Amino acid sequence: MTASAPRSRAGTAFWNRLPRVLERTVLVIVALALSVQVVIVVEAGNPVGGWLAIVLSSAGIWVRHRDPHLGLGLTAAAPVVAALLGWDPIASWSLACFVAFLLTLRSLPGLLTGAVVGAANLTASWISLGTALPSQNPGASIAACAAFVTASAGSAIRGHRQYWSELERRTAQAIATREAAVNRSVAEERVRIARDLHDSVGHQIAVVNMRLGAAEVHLPADSEASRADLGAARAAVQEVLRETQQILQVLRVGTEEQTVAPTPGHALLPDLIASFREAGLEVEATLPEQPLDLPPAVGAAVYRIAQESLTNAQKYGTGSASILVERTPGERIVVEVVNPRTDAARRGSSPGGNGIIGMRERAAAAHGSLQVRADGHLFWVRAELPARATD
């Protein structure tokens, strides 16, 4: 989108400017033609037909914005009136063709405008020479065809401008819809992260509360000051626990089946992999022999990233995937999932667009990073997370 947007904006700007430039150019031509016609009429002795044709043409140009149909009628009447009063209508029907272009460029249908002006030009030429046969009066056919050509040109340019405007509007709407979907996915994933963290934090707070109570019981009888401090600490911890329970009620909105399930961690990865195998996905897994001692947020992130990656492999892959979870010497946890891609996935975009956003949020919440890449056949997801709690 970012690469094509400048060209789209440039093209749209060009087609938005072109009608205005053409309109002003045609108006200059019409003004010059009217000036020349005035000189010709004066030199011809001020015939009524010449002046009346000029007035009708000028009036049609003047009112074309306020009342396009009236402007069309006045300019179309000019050559007919000129011919009826004995004045050569060629200048008037030429001006009528220019006005037809201006009217269709703005609003009027090309077929209606071309038909009205073409019929008026044909009639004026017929009245002027007494015949409309092409063999005897080719100018009549030329006058009628010129009206249709100019009206069609104005209508085509207006249609092209409307096409570009609609394309720009739909592009902006598509971008806004995509951004809204991404923001919604990010918000939903953050809520899920908050739920998982709340469960872990709530458990740890409950443990701290119990240990404070045990320490208070084991104090000697003469340790009133320490007992008072421990009592205050227990009260504070209980208040925190009540507040986290209130947060839990806010976060657990809806009827999700997993709201009563324990927070998933990396220890549940074998069960997760087994569920995908039962669903038909061939999974080659390399996992630690013993469960790792990880912070709750990191353990939940490992599980969720593996879950989303295997889901993408099942949706967009060829039916197999490999997963690696290991602890590096640098106290980092690496989660890597690789799967072959189908032909449709290779021709389209990267799989799991919103899922990848969620995985990035998971990794960032655990102070880690996520990398996604694809070549002609394989799709990689690699996350690196800290093995110890990060301040």
PDB file of C-alpha atoms in Angstrom, residues 134-287:
ATOM      1  CA  PRO A 134     -24.852  15.219 -46.713  1.00  0.00           C
ATOM      2  CA  SER A 135     -24.254  15.339 -50.484  1.00  0.00           C
ATOM      3  CA  GLN A 136     -25.550  18.897 -50.715  1.00  0.00           C
ATOM      4  CA  ASN A 137     -24.888  20.241 -47.210  1.00  0.00           C
ATOM      5  CA  PRO A 138     -22.052  18.299 -45.495  1.00  0.00           C
ATOM      6  CA  GLY A 139     -21.823  21.046 -42.877  1.00  0.00           C
ATOM      7  CA  ALA A 140     -25.122  19.908 -41.350  1.00  0.00           C
ATOM      8  CA  SER A 141     -23.752  16.446 -40.550  1.00  0.00           C
ATOM      9  CA  ILE A 142     -20.490  17.942 -39.302  1.00  0.00           C
ATOM     10  CA  ALA A 143     -22.372  20.321 -36.995  1.00  0.00           C
ATOM     11  CA  ALA A 144     -24.486  17.502 -35.547  1.00  0.00           C
ATOM     12  CA  CYS A 145     -21.531  15.118 -35.121  1.00  0.00           C
ATOM     13  CA  ALA A 146     -19.410  17.851 -33.524  1.00  0.00           C
ATOM     14  CA  ALA A 147     -22.055  18.304 -30.850  1.00  0.00           C
ATOM     15  CA  PHE A 148     -22.038  14.596 -29.997  1.00  0.00           C
ATOM     16  CA  VAL A 149     -18.218  14.466 -29.993  1.00  0.00           C
ATOM     17  CA  THR A 150     -17.768  17.411 -27.622  1.00  0.00           C
ATOM     18  CA  ALA A 151     -20.566  16.245 -25.334  1.00  0.00           C
ATOM     19  CA  SER A 152     -19.094  12.729 -25.231  1.00  0.00           C
ATOM     20  CA  ALA A 153     -15.634  14.103 -24.478  1.00  0.00           C
ATOM     21  CA  GLY A 154     -16.889  16.146 -21.534  1.00  0.00           C
ATOM     22  CA  SER A 155     -18.918  13.233 -20.177  1.00  0.00           C
ATOM     23  CA  ALA A 156     -15.954  10.844 -20.497  1.00  0.00           C
ATOM     24  CA  ILE A 157     -13.617  13.187 -18.636  1.00  0.00           C
ATOM     25  CA  ARG A 158     -16.194  13.687 -15.883  1.00  0.00           C
ATOM     26  CA  GLY A 159     -16.664   9.923 -15.592  1.00  0.00           C
ATOM     27  CA  HIS A 160     -12.915   9.378 -15.353  1.00  0.00           C
ATOM     28  CA  ARG A 161     -12.660  12.022 -12.660  1.00  0.00           C
ATOM     29  CA  GLN A 162     -15.485  10.368 -10.719  1.00  0.00           C
ATOM     30  CA  TYR A 163     -13.747   7.015 -11.105  1.00  0.00           C
ATOM     31  CA  TRP A 164     -10.550   8.387  -9.571  1.00  0.00           C
ATOM     32  CA  SER A 165     -12.465  10.057  -6.760  1.00  0.00           C
ATOM     33  CA  GLU A 166     -14.340   6.837  -5.970  1.00  0.00           C
ATOM     34  CA  LEU A 167     -11.102   4.847  -6.156  1.00  0.00           C
ATOM     35  CA  GLU A 168      -9.458   7.247  -3.726  1.00  0.00           C
ATOM     36  CA  ARG A 169     -12.442   7.057  -1.379  1.00  0.00           C
ATOM     37  CA  ARG A 170     -12.520   3.271  -1.420  1.00  0.00           C
ATOM     38  CA  THR A 171      -8.763   3.077  -0.910  1.00  0.00           C
ATOM     39  CA  ALA A 172      -9.001   5.357   2.107  1.00  0.00           C
ATOM     40  CA  GLN A 173     -11.938   3.317   3.410  1.00  0.00           C
ATOM     41  CA  ALA A 174     -10.022   0.060   2.927  1.00  0.00           C
ATOM     42  CA  ILE A 175      -7.004   1.464   4.766  1.00  0.00           C
ATOM     43  CA  ALA A 176      -9.216   2.687   7.603  1.00  0.00           C
ATOM     44  CA  THR A 177     -10.976  -0.700   7.798  1.00  0.00           C
ATOM     45  CA  ARG A 178      -7.660  -2.531   7.838  1.00  0.00           C
ATOM     46  CA  GLU A 179      -6.290  -0.263  10.554  1.00  0.00           C
ATOM     47  CA  ALA A 180      -9.458  -0.720  12.602  1.00  0.00           C
ATOM     48  CA  ALA A 181      -9.172  -4.507  12.269  1.00  0.00           C
ATOM     49  CA  VAL A 182      -5.529  -4.419  13.308  1.00  0.00           C
ATOM     50  CA  ASN A 183      -6.274  -2.171  16.277  1.00  0.00           C
ATOM     51  CA  ARG A 184      -9.146  -4.418  17.302  1.00  0.00           C
ATOM     52  CA  SER A 185      -6.913  -7.498  17.084  1.00  0.00           C
ATOM     53  CA  VAL A 186      -4.228  -5.789  19.133  1.00  0.00           C
ATOM     54  CA  ALA A 187      -6.775  -4.766  21.767  1.00  0.00           C
ATOM     55  CA  GLU A 188      -8.234  -8.278  21.945  1.00  0.00           C
ATOM     56  CA  GLU A 189      -4.806  -9.851  22.282  1.00  0.00           C
ATOM     57  CA  ARG A 190      -3.841  -7.378  24.999  1.00  0.00           C
ATOM     58  CA  VAL A 191      -6.984  -8.299  26.908  1.00  0.00           C
ATOM     59  CA  ARG A 192      -6.043 -11.981  26.650  1.00  0.00           C
ATOM     60  CA  ILE A 193      -2.524 -11.172  27.831  1.00  0.00           C
ATOM     61  CA  ALA A 194      -3.949  -9.208  30.745  1.00  0.00           C
ATOM     62  CA  ARG A 195      -6.186 -12.132  31.684  1.00  0.00           C
ATOM     63  CA  ASP A 196      -3.286 -14.586  31.680  1.00  0.00           C
ATOM     64  CA  LEU A 197      -1.093 -12.224  33.671  1.00  0.00           C
ATOM     65  CA  HIS A 198      -3.898 -11.560  36.112  1.00  0.00           C
ATOM     66  CA  ASP A 199      -4.274 -15.256  36.836  1.00  0.00           C
ATOM     67  CA  SER A 200      -0.542 -15.624  37.435  1.00  0.00           C
ATOM     68  CA  VAL A 201      -0.248 -12.467  39.535  1.00  0.00           C
ATOM     69  CA  GLY A 202      -3.352 -13.323  41.544  1.00  0.00           C
ATOM     70  CA  HIS A 203      -1.897 -16.727  42.390  1.00  0.00           C
ATOM     71  CA  GLN A 204       1.406 -15.221  43.478  1.00  0.00           C
ATOM     72  CA  ILE A 205      -0.355 -12.611  45.639  1.00  0.00           C
ATOM     73  CA  ALA A 206      -2.376 -15.338  47.346  1.00  0.00           C
ATOM     74  CA  VAL A 207       0.844 -17.247  48.085  1.00  0.00           C
ATOM     75  CA  VAL A 208       2.466 -14.119  49.525  1.00  0.00           C
ATOM     76  CA  ASN A 209      -0.587 -13.541  51.714  1.00  0.00           C
ATOM     77  CA  MET A 210      -0.396 -17.076  53.118  1.00  0.00           C
ATOM     78  CA  ARG A 211       3.326 -16.826  53.819  1.00  0.00           C
ATOM     79  CA  LEU A 212       2.846 -13.513  55.628  1.00  0.00           C
ATOM     80  CA  GLY A 213       0.191 -15.152  57.794  1.00  0.00           C
ATOM     81  CA  ALA A 214       2.506 -18.055  58.562  1.00  0.00           C
ATOM     82  CA  ALA A 215       5.326 -15.664  59.463  1.00  0.00           C
ATOM     83  CA  GLU A 216       3.015 -13.763  61.787  1.00  0.00           C
ATOM     84  CA  VAL A 217       2.053 -16.984  63.586  1.00  0.00           C
ATOM     85  CA  HIS A 218       5.670 -18.042  64.054  1.00  0.00           C
ATOM     86  CA  LEU A 219       6.788 -14.757  65.638  1.00  0.00           C
ATOM     87  CA  PRO A 220       7.802 -14.785  69.297  1.00  0.00           C
ATOM     88  CA  ALA A 221       5.344 -13.360  71.810  1.00  0.00           C
ATOM     89  CA  ASP A 222       7.410 -10.202  72.410  1.00  0.00           C
ATOM     90  CA  SER A 223       7.587  -9.195  68.693  1.00  0.00           C
ATOM     91  CA  GLU A 224       4.670  -6.800  68.675  1.00  0.00           C
ATOM     92  CA  ALA A 225       6.315  -4.335  66.288  1.00  0.00           C
ATOM     93  CA  SER A 226       7.129  -7.042  63.739  1.00  0.00           C
ATOM     94  CA  ARG A 227       3.643  -8.531  64.149  1.00  0.00           C
ATOM     95  CA  ALA A 228       2.123  -5.107  63.481  1.00  0.00           C
ATOM     96  CA  ASP A 229       4.236  -4.687  60.340  1.00  0.00           C
ATOM     97  CA  LEU A 230       3.279  -8.127  59.084  1.00  0.00           C
ATOM     98  CA  GLY A 231      -0.388  -7.411  59.812  1.00  0.00           C
ATOM     99  CA  ALA A 232      -0.199  -4.187  57.807  1.00  0.00           C
ATOM    100  CA  ALA A 233       1.553  -6.018  54.991  1.00  0.00           C
ATOM    101  CA  ARG A 234      -1.154  -8.719  54.973  1.00  0.00           C
ATOM    102  CA  ALA A 235      -3.859  -6.065  54.876  1.00  0.00           C
ATOM    103  CA  ALA A 236      -2.173  -4.382  51.917  1.00  0.00           C
ATOM    104  CA  VAL A 237      -1.786  -7.699  50.095  1.00  0.00           C
ATOM    105  CA  GLN A 238      -5.444  -8.550  50.707  1.00  0.00           C
ATOM    106  CA  GLU A 239      -6.457  -5.158  49.301  1.00  0.00           C
ATOM    107  CA  VAL A 240      -4.362  -5.822  46.204  1.00  0.00           C
ATOM    108  CA  LEU A 241      -5.976  -9.244  45.876  1.00  0.00           C
ATOM    109  CA  ARG A 242      -9.476  -7.708  46.070  1.00  0.00           C
ATOM    110  CA  GLU A 243      -8.562  -5.138  43.400  1.00  0.00           C
ATOM    111  CA  THR A 244      -7.203  -7.823  41.106  1.00  0.00           C
ATOM    112  CA  GLN A 245     -10.436  -9.768  41.539  1.00  0.00           C
ATOM    113  CA  GLN A 246     -12.344  -6.672  40.432  1.00  0.00           C
ATOM    114  CA  ILE A 247     -10.038  -6.402  37.416  1.00  0.00           C
ATOM    115  CA  LEU A 248     -10.749 -10.052  36.678  1.00  0.00           C
ATOM    116  CA  GLN A 249     -14.487  -9.332  36.559  1.00  0.00           C
ATOM    117  CA  VAL A 250     -13.876  -6.527  34.059  1.00  0.00           C
ATOM    118  CA  LEU A 251     -11.545  -8.547  31.856  1.00  0.00           C
ATOM    119  CA  ARG A 252     -13.546 -11.762  31.781  1.00  0.00           C
ATOM    120  CA  VAL A 253     -16.368 -10.387  29.654  1.00  0.00           C
ATOM    121  CA  GLY A 254     -18.328 -12.848  27.563  1.00  0.00           C
ATOM    122  CA  THR A 255     -18.863 -16.581  27.706  1.00  0.00           C
ATOM    123  CA  GLU A 256     -15.457 -17.930  26.790  1.00  0.00           C
ATOM    124  CA  GLU A 257     -14.984 -21.600  27.586  1.00  0.00           C
ATOM    125  CA  GLN A 258     -11.480 -21.019  28.885  1.00  0.00           C
ATOM    126  CA  THR A 259     -12.382 -18.435  31.519  1.00  0.00           C
ATOM    127  CA  VAL A 260     -12.229 -21.072  34.264  1.00  0.00           C
ATOM    128  CA  ALA A 261      -9.215 -22.881  32.837  1.00  0.00           C
ATOM    129  CA  PRO A 262      -5.770 -22.348  34.341  1.00  0.00           C
ATOM    130  CA  THR A 263      -3.386 -19.962  32.665  1.00  0.00           C
ATOM    131  CA  PRO A 264      -1.567 -21.933  29.936  1.00  0.00           C
ATOM    132  CA  GLY A 265       2.197 -22.231  30.219  1.00  0.00           C
ATOM    133  CA  HIS A 266       5.014 -23.921  28.368  1.00  0.00           C
ATOM    134  CA  ALA A 267       4.516 -27.053  30.481  1.00  0.00           C
ATOM    135  CA  LEU A 268       1.290 -27.672  28.528  1.00  0.00           C
ATOM    136  CA  LEU A 269       3.068 -27.684  25.150  1.00  0.00           C
ATOM    137  CA  PRO A 270       2.999 -31.514  24.838  1.00  0.00           C
ATOM    138  CA  ASP A 271      -0.782 -31.473  25.254  1.00  0.00           C
ATOM    139  CA  LEU A 272      -1.060 -28.664  22.714  1.00  0.00           C
ATOM    140  CA  ILE A 273       1.050 -30.531  20.168  1.00  0.00           C
ATOM    141  CA  ALA A 274      -0.949 -33.695  20.770  1.00  0.00           C
ATOM    142  CA  SER A 275      -4.188 -31.839  19.999  1.00  0.00           C
ATOM    143  CA  PHE A 276      -2.801 -30.651  16.652  1.00  0.00           C
ATOM    144  CA  ARG A 277      -1.623 -34.147  15.822  1.00  0.00           C
ATOM    145  CA  GLU A 278      -5.089 -35.478  16.529  1.00  0.00           C
ATOM    146  CA  ALA A 279      -6.442 -32.830  14.143  1.00  0.00           C
ATOM    147  CA  GLY A 280      -4.228 -34.233  11.339  1.00  0.00           C
ATOM    148  CA  LEU A 281      -1.161 -31.981  11.480  1.00  0.00           C
ATOM    149  CA  GLU A 282       2.167 -33.819  11.415  1.00  0.00           C
ATOM    150  CA  VAL A 283       4.273 -32.082  14.071  1.00  0.00           C
ATOM    151  CA  GLU A 284       7.972 -32.732  14.653  1.00  0.00           C
ATOM    152  CA  ALA A 285       8.623 -31.393  18.155  1.00  0.00           C
ATOM    153  CA  THR A 286      11.871 -30.672  19.969  1.00  0.00           C
ATOM    154  CA  LEU A 287      11.047 -29.700  23.567  1.00  0.00           C
TER     155      LEU A 287
END
